[in-house]
XYZ file of N, CA, C and O in Angstrom:
732
model
N 165.770 83.154 143.729
C 166.929 83.827 143.186
C 168.189 83.141 143.699
O 168.346 82.911 144.890
N 169.052 82.797 142.790
C 170.326 82.196 143.171
C 171.260 83.290 143.656
O 171.390 84.333 143.030
N 171.888 83.027 144.784
C 172.808 84.006 145.329
C 174.217 83.701 144.840
O 174.608 82.555 144.704
N 174.981 84.753 144.592
C 176.353 84.597 144.117
C 177.278 84.277 145.293
O 176.890 84.404 146.463
N 178.484 83.897 144.960
C 179.480 83.644 146.010
C 179.731 84.894 146.839
O 179.910 84.815 148.046
N 179.749 86.034 146.148
C 179.972 87.306 146.845
C 178.866 87.562 147.870
O 179.139 87.975 148.993
N 177.625 87.324 147.469
C 176.502 87.531 148.378
C 176.569 86.557 149.545
O 176.315 86.932 150.692
N 176.905 85.312 149.257
C 177.016 84.319 150.323
C 178.136 84.681 151.294
O 177.977 84.536 152.514
N 179.261 85.151 150.744
C 180.366 85.575 151.611
C 179.933 86.747 152.491
O 180.196 86.749 153.702
N 179.247 87.718 151.902
C 178.770 88.856 152.690
C 177.828 88.394 153.797
O 177.911 88.866 154.927
N 176.932 87.480 153.470
C 175.994 86.966 154.472
C 176.737 86.264 155.612
O 176.413 86.454 156.788
N 177.739 85.484 155.272
C 178.542 84.807 156.288
C 179.267 85.837 157.158
O 179.288 85.716 158.391
N 179.867 86.849 156.513
C 180.602 87.861 157.265
C 179.684 88.645 158.194
O 180.053 88.948 159.328
N 178.486 88.961 157.722
C 177.522 89.673 158.564
C 177.151 88.823 159.773
O 177.149 89.299 160.913
N 176.857 87.535 159.528
C 176.484 86.636 160.627
C 177.633 86.497 161.626
O 177.420 86.531 162.846
N 178.847 86.370 161.119
C 180.007 86.230 162.007
C 180.286 87.521 162.766
O 180.581 87.491 163.965
N 180.200 88.644 162.072
C 180.446 89.930 162.726
C 179.405 90.189 163.803
O 179.721 90.762 164.852
N 178.191 89.760 163.560
C 177.118 89.954 164.541
C 177.415 89.206 165.832
O 177.001 89.629 166.904
N 178.140 88.100 165.741
C 178.483 87.328 166.940
C 179.746 87.831 167.624
O 180.184 87.263 168.622
N 180.354 88.904 167.043
C 181.528 89.485 167.680
C 182.844 89.134 167.019
O 183.900 89.472 167.543
N 182.829 88.468 165.892
C 184.054 88.106 165.181
C 184.658 89.360 164.553
O 184.165 89.879 163.558
N 185.723 89.856 165.149
C 186.362 91.110 164.708
C 186.949 90.981 163.301
O 186.856 91.905 162.494
N 187.556 89.834 163.002
C 188.148 89.646 161.671
C 187.062 89.668 160.592
O 187.265 90.222 159.514
N 185.925 89.070 160.893
C 184.824 89.064 159.930
C 184.329 90.487 159.699
O 184.071 90.880 158.555
N 184.232 91.267 160.773
C 183.788 92.652 160.608
C 184.794 93.456 159.812
O 184.417 94.253 158.947
N 186.081 93.260 160.079
C 187.107 93.990 159.334
C 187.031 93.672 157.842
O 187.134 94.565 157.003
N 186.834 92.404 157.516
C 186.725 92.014 156.119
C 185.452 92.583 155.497
O 185.459 93.061 154.361
N 184.370 92.576 156.255
C 183.114 93.160 155.774
C 183.302 94.656 155.496
O 182.859 95.167 154.460
N 183.991 95.339 156.383
C 184.244 96.777 156.206
C 185.127 97.026 154.988
O 184.890 97.980 154.228
N 186.110 96.188 154.769
C 186.973 96.337 153.585
C 186.181 96.104 152.307
O 186.367 96.789 151.312
N 185.294 95.109 152.340
C 184.510 94.777 151.142
C 183.473 95.855 150.828
O 183.175 96.111 149.670
N 182.923 96.499 151.842
C 181.812 97.429 151.648
C 182.191 98.893 151.778
O 181.410 99.772 151.420
N 183.380 99.188 152.274
C 183.785 100.575 152.490
C 183.692 101.432 151.244
O 183.075 102.502 151.243
N 184.300 100.999 150.165
C 184.301 101.787 148.924
C 182.900 101.906 148.337
O 182.543 102.948 147.789
N 182.123 100.847 148.430
C 180.767 100.893 147.880
C 179.928 101.945 148.604
O 179.165 102.677 147.978
N 180.073 101.998 149.920
C 179.287 102.965 150.693
C 179.766 104.394 150.457
O 178.950 105.320 150.388
N 181.070 104.579 150.293
C 181.583 105.915 149.984
C 181.102 106.333 148.591
O 180.688 107.485 148.395
N 181.132 105.414 147.639
C 180.660 105.733 146.280
C 179.184 106.112 146.299
O 178.766 107.069 145.632
N 178.399 105.387 147.073
C 176.973 105.700 147.188
C 176.789 107.087 147.809
O 175.995 107.893 147.322
N 177.535 107.374 148.847
C 177.435 108.677 149.506
C 177.858 109.790 148.555
O 177.247 110.864 148.536
N 178.871 109.542 147.739
C 179.288 110.556 146.778
C 178.186 110.812 145.750
O 177.936 111.953 145.371
N 177.522 109.747 145.319
C 176.437 109.931 144.354
C 175.324 110.789 144.941
O 174.651 111.521 144.216
N 175.139 110.735 146.241
C 174.096 111.530 146.885
C 174.540 112.957 147.185
O 173.767 113.894 147.061
N 175.784 113.109 147.609
C 176.243 114.426 148.042
C 176.987 115.195 146.959
O 176.977 116.420 146.969
N 177.659 114.481 146.071
C 178.461 115.140 145.049
C 179.757 115.710 145.584
O 180.454 116.436 144.889
N 180.110 115.377 146.803
C 181.303 115.920 147.435
C 182.071 114.777 148.096
O 181.510 114.042 148.911
N 183.344 114.638 147.745
C 184.149 113.517 148.242
C 184.280 113.547 149.762
O 184.133 112.519 150.426
N 184.565 114.719 150.315
C 184.753 114.812 151.768
C 183.453 114.509 152.515
O 183.471 113.781 153.517
N 182.347 115.070 152.041
C 181.057 114.771 152.676
C 180.730 113.291 152.558
O 180.185 112.691 153.488
N 181.066 112.710 151.410
C 180.783 111.292 151.193
C 181.572 110.425 152.171
O 181.023 109.499 152.773
N 182.831 110.739 152.333
C 183.661 109.951 153.266
C 183.152 110.095 154.707
O 183.107 109.124 155.449
N 182.777 111.312 155.058
C 182.260 111.545 156.409
C 180.943 110.804 156.629
O 180.734 110.180 157.679
N 180.060 110.849 155.641
C 178.770 110.152 155.763
C 178.987 108.643 155.868
O 178.330 107.978 156.676
N 179.886 108.124 155.066
C 180.154 106.681 155.112
C 180.764 106.290 156.459
O 180.393 105.261 157.038
N 181.672 107.116 156.960
C 182.281 106.826 158.261
C 181.229 106.862 159.369
O 181.182 105.970 160.218
N 180.381 107.879 159.348
C 179.298 107.951 160.328
C 178.353 106.761 160.164
O 177.833 106.229 161.139
N 178.135 106.374 158.919
C 177.289 105.216 158.644
C 177.864 103.954 159.261
O 177.124 103.134 159.816
N 179.173 103.791 159.175
C 179.795 102.598 159.763
C 179.610 102.561 161.277
O 179.429 101.487 161.858
N 179.636 103.708 161.896
C 179.405 103.737 163.351
C 178.005 103.206 163.648
O 177.821 102.384 164.553
N 177.038 103.666 162.867
C 175.670 103.189 163.051
C 175.527 101.710 162.697
O 174.788 100.966 163.346
N 176.254 101.277 161.673
C 176.222 99.858 161.283
C 176.769 98.987 162.409
O 176.185 97.953 162.752
N 177.885 99.411 163.000
C 178.477 98.646 164.104
C 177.482 98.530 165.255
O 177.281 97.451 165.814
N 176.844 99.648 165.582
C 175.899 99.650 166.705
C 174.647 98.831 166.412
O 174.064 98.243 167.319
N 174.210 98.805 165.168
C 172.954 98.148 164.836
C 173.074 96.757 164.267
O 172.058 96.087 164.047
N 174.284 96.294 164.018
C 174.464 94.993 163.377
C 173.827 93.860 164.174
O 173.268 92.926 163.595
N 173.857 93.958 165.478
C 173.256 92.922 166.318
C 171.744 92.828 166.161
O 171.152 91.779 166.407
N 171.121 93.922 165.721
C 169.663 93.924 165.539
C 169.244 93.487 164.140
O 168.061 93.269 163.890
N 170.186 93.387 163.221
C 169.877 92.954 161.856
C 169.663 91.444 161.878
O 170.569 90.677 162.167
N 168.447 91.030 161.586
C 168.101 89.610 161.686
C 168.310 88.824 160.402
O 168.484 87.630 160.438
N 168.254 89.478 159.264
C 168.399 88.784 157.988
C 169.685 89.274 157.316
O 169.776 90.416 156.883
N 170.667 88.397 157.224
C 171.953 88.749 156.645
C 171.819 89.215 155.200
O 172.599 90.032 154.729
N 170.821 88.695 154.493
C 170.624 89.078 153.091
C 170.201 90.536 152.963
O 170.357 91.143 151.916
N 169.684 91.104 154.017
C 169.223 92.493 153.990
C 170.366 93.489 154.222
O 170.141 94.698 154.125
N 171.552 93.010 154.495
C 172.660 93.914 154.824
C 172.914 94.984 153.761
O 173.031 96.169 154.115
N 173.010 94.640 152.463
C 173.310 95.704 151.483
C 172.295 96.840 151.511
O 172.688 98.013 151.633
N 171.028 96.538 151.413
C 170.008 97.592 151.402
C 170.002 98.351 152.732
O 169.845 99.577 152.757
N 170.180 97.640 153.824
C 170.202 98.248 155.159
C 171.378 99.208 155.289
O 171.227 100.341 155.755
N 172.565 98.776 154.844
C 173.758 99.621 154.943
C 173.622 100.853 154.048
O 173.959 101.969 154.461
N 173.124 100.658 152.827
C 172.911 101.800 151.934
C 171.887 102.764 152.527
O 172.020 103.981 152.401
N 170.865 102.240 153.172
C 169.850 103.095 153.776
C 170.450 103.949 154.895
O 170.146 105.139 155.012
N 171.303 103.348 155.686
C 171.960 104.085 156.765
C 172.795 105.226 156.189
O 172.722 106.369 156.652
N 173.577 104.929 155.155
C 174.415 105.960 154.542
C 173.546 107.027 153.872
O 173.864 108.219 153.923
N 172.440 106.626 153.287
C 171.515 107.587 152.679
C 171.012 108.567 153.731
O 170.983 109.779 153.504
N 170.616 108.053 154.895
C 170.140 108.931 155.977
C 171.250 109.871 156.452
O 171.009 111.049 156.723
N 172.461 109.343 156.565
C 173.598 110.173 156.995
C 173.851 111.291 155.980
O 174.133 112.430 156.363
N 173.744 110.959 154.713
C 173.926 111.975 153.669
C 172.846 113.041 153.773
O 173.138 114.237 153.655
N 171.618 112.622 153.984
C 170.513 113.583 154.100
C 170.744 114.517 155.280
O 170.511 115.733 155.182
N 171.228 113.984 156.388
C 171.511 114.827 157.556
C 172.608 115.830 157.254
O 172.519 116.999 157.633
N 173.652 115.362 156.587
C 174.755 116.262 156.267
C 174.323 117.354 155.299
O 174.683 118.515 155.473
N 173.570 116.974 154.284
C 173.103 117.961 153.314
C 172.230 118.992 154.013
O 172.361 120.199 153.778
N 171.365 118.547 154.896
C 170.530 119.482 155.658
C 171.363 120.413 156.513
O 171.092 121.615 156.584
N 172.373 119.879 157.142
C 173.253 120.684 157.984
C 173.994 121.718 157.141
O 174.104 122.887 157.517
N 174.478 121.276 155.991
C 175.204 122.186 155.111
C 174.288 123.296 154.614
O 174.679 124.466 154.583
N 173.063 122.951 154.267
C 172.109 123.964 153.808
C 171.794 124.948 154.925
O 171.690 126.149 154.686
N 171.614 124.437 156.128
C 171.302 125.326 157.254
C 172.469 126.258 157.540
O 172.298 127.435 157.802
N 173.653 125.742 157.525
C 174.832 126.555 157.841
C 175.274 127.441 156.678
O 175.980 128.428 156.882
N 174.875 127.078 155.488
C 175.254 127.823 154.274
C 176.761 127.968 154.146
O 177.261 128.982 153.657
N 177.512 126.936 154.590
C 178.958 127.024 154.520
C 179.548 126.261 153.338
O 180.711 126.461 153.016
N 178.747 125.430 152.718
C 179.265 124.685 151.575
C 179.237 125.584 150.358
O 178.190 126.076 149.975
N 180.356 125.843 149.747
C 180.440 126.775 148.616
C 179.714 126.196 147.403
O 178.832 126.822 146.859
N 180.084 125.030 146.972
C 179.423 124.389 145.821
C 179.877 122.944 145.795
O 180.908 122.600 146.354
N 179.094 122.125 145.177
C 179.490 120.713 145.048
C 180.778 120.648 144.249
O 180.978 121.392 143.301
N 181.663 119.741 144.651
C 182.966 119.645 143.991
C 182.821 118.916 142.666
O 182.930 117.716 142.580
N 182.474 119.730 141.677
C 182.331 119.172 140.336
C 183.468 119.705 139.483
O 183.741 120.897 139.491
N 184.134 118.829 138.796
C 185.266 119.229 137.969
C 184.763 120.003 136.755
O 183.802 119.599 136.108
N 185.409 121.106 136.496
C 185.081 121.904 135.319
C 185.642 121.189 134.101
O 186.744 120.662 134.142
N 184.866 121.161 133.019
C 185.403 120.529 131.821
C 186.576 121.344 131.277
O 186.549 122.570 131.295
N 187.592 120.636 130.856
C 188.772 121.281 130.299
C 188.614 121.322 128.787
O 188.414 120.296 128.148
N 188.678 122.523 128.247
C 188.554 122.676 126.808
C 189.936 122.555 126.186
O 190.855 123.279 126.544
N 190.062 121.616 125.281
C 191.320 121.501 124.566
C 191.024 121.349 123.082
O 189.879 121.305 122.664
N 192.061 121.260 122.303
C 191.882 121.259 120.858
C 191.498 119.904 120.306
O 191.091 119.809 119.159
N 191.611 118.853 121.083
C 191.272 117.518 120.613
C 189.778 117.301 120.826
O 189.246 117.582 121.893
N 189.125 116.772 119.811
C 187.685 116.529 119.946
C 187.446 115.418 120.956
O 188.270 114.514 121.101
N 186.318 115.446 121.687
C 186.037 114.411 122.674
C 185.991 113.017 122.052
O 186.414 112.056 122.661
N 185.493 112.914 120.825
C 185.401 111.603 120.188
C 186.785 111.049 119.876
O 187.025 109.852 119.983
N 187.715 111.910 119.471
C 189.066 111.445 119.152
C 189.813 111.059 120.417
O 190.565 110.091 120.432
N 189.622 111.809 121.486
C 190.311 111.522 122.743
C 189.717 110.321 123.450
O 190.398 109.624 124.188
N 188.446 110.071 123.241
C 187.740 109.001 123.943
C 186.789 108.297 122.970
O 185.580 108.504 123.027
N 187.343 107.462 122.090
C 186.489 106.854 121.071
C 185.400 105.956 121.643
O 184.341 105.801 121.053
N 185.593 105.368 122.799
C 184.583 104.493 123.397
C 183.474 105.264 124.100
O 182.454 104.706 124.460
N 183.668 106.561 124.322
C 182.657 107.386 124.954
C 182.623 107.280 126.471
O 181.685 107.751 127.099
N 183.653 106.695 127.066
C 183.652 106.522 128.522
C 183.637 107.865 129.244
O 182.900 108.047 130.216
N 184.414 108.820 128.754
C 184.445 110.137 129.391
C 183.087 110.821 129.256
O 182.626 111.474 130.194
N 182.447 110.668 128.094
C 181.120 111.261 127.912
C 180.120 110.627 128.859
O 179.263 111.306 129.409
N 180.222 109.305 129.040
C 179.310 108.623 129.960
C 179.519 109.110 131.387
O 178.557 109.406 132.097
N 180.780 109.219 131.808
C 181.066 109.705 133.160
C 180.551 111.129 133.348
O 179.976 111.451 134.379
N 180.758 111.965 132.348
C 180.280 113.345 132.440
C 178.754 113.373 132.479
O 178.162 114.157 133.230
N 178.122 112.517 131.676
C 176.656 112.465 131.660
C 176.125 111.986 133.005
O 175.135 112.520 133.511
N 176.778 110.996 133.604
C 176.363 110.518 134.925
C 176.531 111.616 135.971
O 175.656 111.814 136.819
N 177.646 112.324 135.910
C 177.902 113.394 136.884
C 176.897 114.528 136.732
O 176.602 115.223 137.699
N 176.365 114.711 135.512
C 175.417 115.799 135.272
C 174.002 115.462 135.720
O 173.156 116.350 135.817
N 173.737 114.189 136.007
C 172.398 113.808 136.459
C 172.100 114.427 137.820
O 173.011 114.630 138.623
N 170.839 114.685 138.114
C 170.482 115.103 139.480
C 170.911 114.020 140.479
O 170.939 112.835 140.141
N 171.225 114.445 141.673
C 171.758 113.518 142.680
C 170.858 112.313 142.914
O 171.333 111.181 143.041
N 169.565 112.511 142.959
C 168.639 111.401 143.212
C 168.692 110.380 142.086
O 168.697 109.167 142.336
N 168.766 110.852 140.850
C 168.857 109.942 139.716
C 170.218 109.248 139.692
O 170.311 108.051 139.414
N 171.277 109.996 139.990
C 172.623 109.432 139.999
C 172.725 108.318 141.046
O 173.316 107.266 140.799
N 172.108 108.524 142.205
C 172.130 107.501 143.253
C 171.368 106.259 142.806
O 171.825 105.136 143.007
N 170.198 106.445 142.202
C 169.405 105.303 141.741
C 170.150 104.523 140.668
O 170.197 103.284 140.704
N 170.753 105.221 139.714
C 171.511 104.564 138.640
C 172.693 103.797 139.228
O 172.953 102.651 138.861
N 173.397 104.427 140.153
C 174.560 103.772 140.754
C 174.205 102.499 141.484
O 174.873 101.472 141.324
N 173.166 102.551 142.285
C 172.774 101.361 143.042
C 172.209 100.273 142.131
O 172.489 99.096 142.318
N 171.417 100.669 141.134
C 170.769 99.690 140.268
C 171.757 99.064 139.284
O 171.844 97.849 139.167
N 172.533 99.886 138.590
C 173.406 99.368 137.542
C 174.809 99.020 138.032
O 175.367 98.004 137.635
N 175.384 99.854 138.887
C 176.751 99.613 139.329
C 176.826 98.631 140.484
O 177.719 97.781 140.529
N 175.899 98.745 141.429
C 175.903 97.850 142.587
C 174.980 96.654 142.389
O 174.929 95.761 143.228
N 174.209 96.669 141.303
C 173.333 95.571 140.910
C 172.291 95.215 141.971
O 171.980 94.053 142.187
N 171.739 96.234 142.615
C 170.638 96.018 143.545
C 169.333 95.989 142.751
O 169.240 96.582 141.683
N 168.361 95.286 143.267
C 167.045 95.263 142.633
C 166.339 96.596 142.893
O 166.762 97.380 143.748
N 165.253 96.835 142.172
C 164.483 98.060 142.376
C 164.006 98.134 143.833
O 164.070 99.187 144.464
N 163.557 97.014 144.372
C 163.078 96.988 145.760
C 164.208 97.332 146.733
O 164.001 98.089 147.691
N 165.401 96.798 146.487
C 166.538 97.083 147.368
C 166.968 98.548 147.246
O 167.315 99.184 148.250
N 166.939 99.084 146.028
C 167.264 100.499 145.843
C 166.250 101.357 146.586
O 166.610 102.343 147.235
N 164.983 100.970 146.514
C 163.929 101.720 147.209
C 164.192 101.742 148.716
O 164.053 102.782 149.366
N 164.590 100.615 149.265
C 164.904 100.550 150.698
C 166.123 101.408 151.003
O 166.129 102.189 151.953
N 167.162 101.275 150.161
C 168.402 102.014 150.399
C 168.191 103.519 150.347
O 168.780 104.263 151.129
N 167.332 103.975 149.434
C 167.100 105.415 149.286
C 165.910 105.911 150.089
O 165.619 107.103 150.097
N 165.202 104.974 150.706
C 164.043 105.302 151.534
C 162.960 106.026 150.731
O 162.426 107.053 151.158
N 162.689 105.472 149.540
C 161.639 106.005 148.665
C 160.820 104.821 148.141
O 161.283 103.683 148.176
N 159.616 105.057 147.626
C 158.825 103.968 147.046
C 159.492 103.399 145.794
O 160.239 104.096 145.095
N 159.199 102.145 145.481
C 159.768 101.497 144.301
C 159.385 102.239 143.023
O 160.185 102.338 142.090
N 158.180 102.771 142.975
C 157.749 103.530 141.806
C 158.615 104.757 141.574
O 158.896 105.129 140.427
N 159.049 105.385 142.644
C 159.931 106.546 142.535
C 161.281 106.125 141.960
O 161.849 106.828 141.121
N 161.776 104.967 142.400
C 163.041 104.457 141.854
C 162.897 104.221 140.360
O 163.751 104.617 139.562
N 161.804 103.590 139.951
C 161.580 103.318 138.526
C 161.519 104.611 137.724
O 162.082 104.705 136.632
N 160.853 105.616 138.267
C 160.746 106.901 137.585
C 162.114 107.561 137.456
O 162.467 108.088 136.396
N 162.889 107.524 138.538
C 164.229 108.113 138.486
C 165.096 107.406 137.461
O 165.852 108.045 136.724
N 165.011 106.071 137.421
C 165.791 105.316 136.440
C 165.346 105.662 135.020
O 166.184 105.805 134.119
N 164.052 105.795 134.803
C 163.539 106.115 133.475
C 164.065 107.479 133.015
O 164.568 107.612 131.900
N 163.978 108.485 133.877
C 164.449 109.816 133.514
C 165.966 109.828 133.309
O 166.472 110.494 132.395
N 166.686 109.096 134.152
C 168.141 109.040 134.018
C 168.533 108.374 132.701
O 169.420 108.862 131.994
N 167.883 107.269 132.344
C 168.182 106.595 131.074
C 167.906 107.522 129.902
O 168.684 107.583 128.946
N 166.818 108.246 129.968
C 166.458 109.180 128.898
C 167.537 110.264 128.759
O 167.974 110.589 127.656
N 167.966 110.811 129.877
C 168.982 111.870 129.844
C 170.317 111.319 129.343
O 171.000 111.963 128.526
N 170.699 110.133 129.808
C 171.958 109.537 129.373
C 171.924 109.219 127.884
O 172.890 109.444 127.163
N 170.814 108.700 127.418
C 170.660 108.375 125.993
C 170.816 109.639 125.155
O 171.502 109.647 124.131
N 170.196 110.720 125.585
C 170.276 111.982 124.837
C 171.717 112.478 124.750
O 172.176 112.917 123.695
N 172.444 112.383 125.853
C 173.828 112.839 125.848
C 174.691 111.943 124.975
O 175.494 112.409 124.166
N 174.545 110.639 125.122
C 175.397 109.708 124.395
C 175.091 109.670 122.907
O 175.963 109.393 122.102
N 173.847 109.960 122.532
C 173.500 109.984 121.119
C 173.750 111.357 120.514
O 173.515 111.549 119.325
N 174.182 112.295 121.329
C 174.548 113.606 120.814
C 173.405 114.583 120.678
O 173.533 115.589 119.993
N 172.286 114.309 121.320
C 171.145 115.232 121.244
C 171.319 116.452 122.128
O 170.571 117.417 122.017
N 172.283 116.382 123.063
C 172.474 117.503 123.978
C 173.757 118.207 123.621
O 174.745 117.634 123.334
């Protein structure tokens, strides 16, 4: 597999950060910060929980970066760390029963038809993605938006590759139904 410039840059930054290069780590954090928060949001459905999980994940990444031997494994490894942090937070929230509900925006009903307001269907796609179960939304995000392979998504989500494939299949089916107007 040919690696892109972005992947090569990430690998260089990981190797440099592992040796203590602060500037390399700062650049790595800038490049990956939003991606990890987006991944955490796909898992938690809550912006604040996502930011907290990603921040906690970075603490673990800083502590464990010296033990990461293959720079190419950084994306899946970092996503896996954030996935675990999200799982811990969700468990804590369930135990405490303090989370009222996932912060999902209520659809605003107006007089303009969705097709007229959004002829390209982007809003429908975003709404369809938001309506997916969290596990499917995370798999879709990592596979299509972050362009990870099925194997890398499996590592990031800490599930078997077959489970990732199943989640992607169900998510595609649900998205197709919404976009074609079956729902």
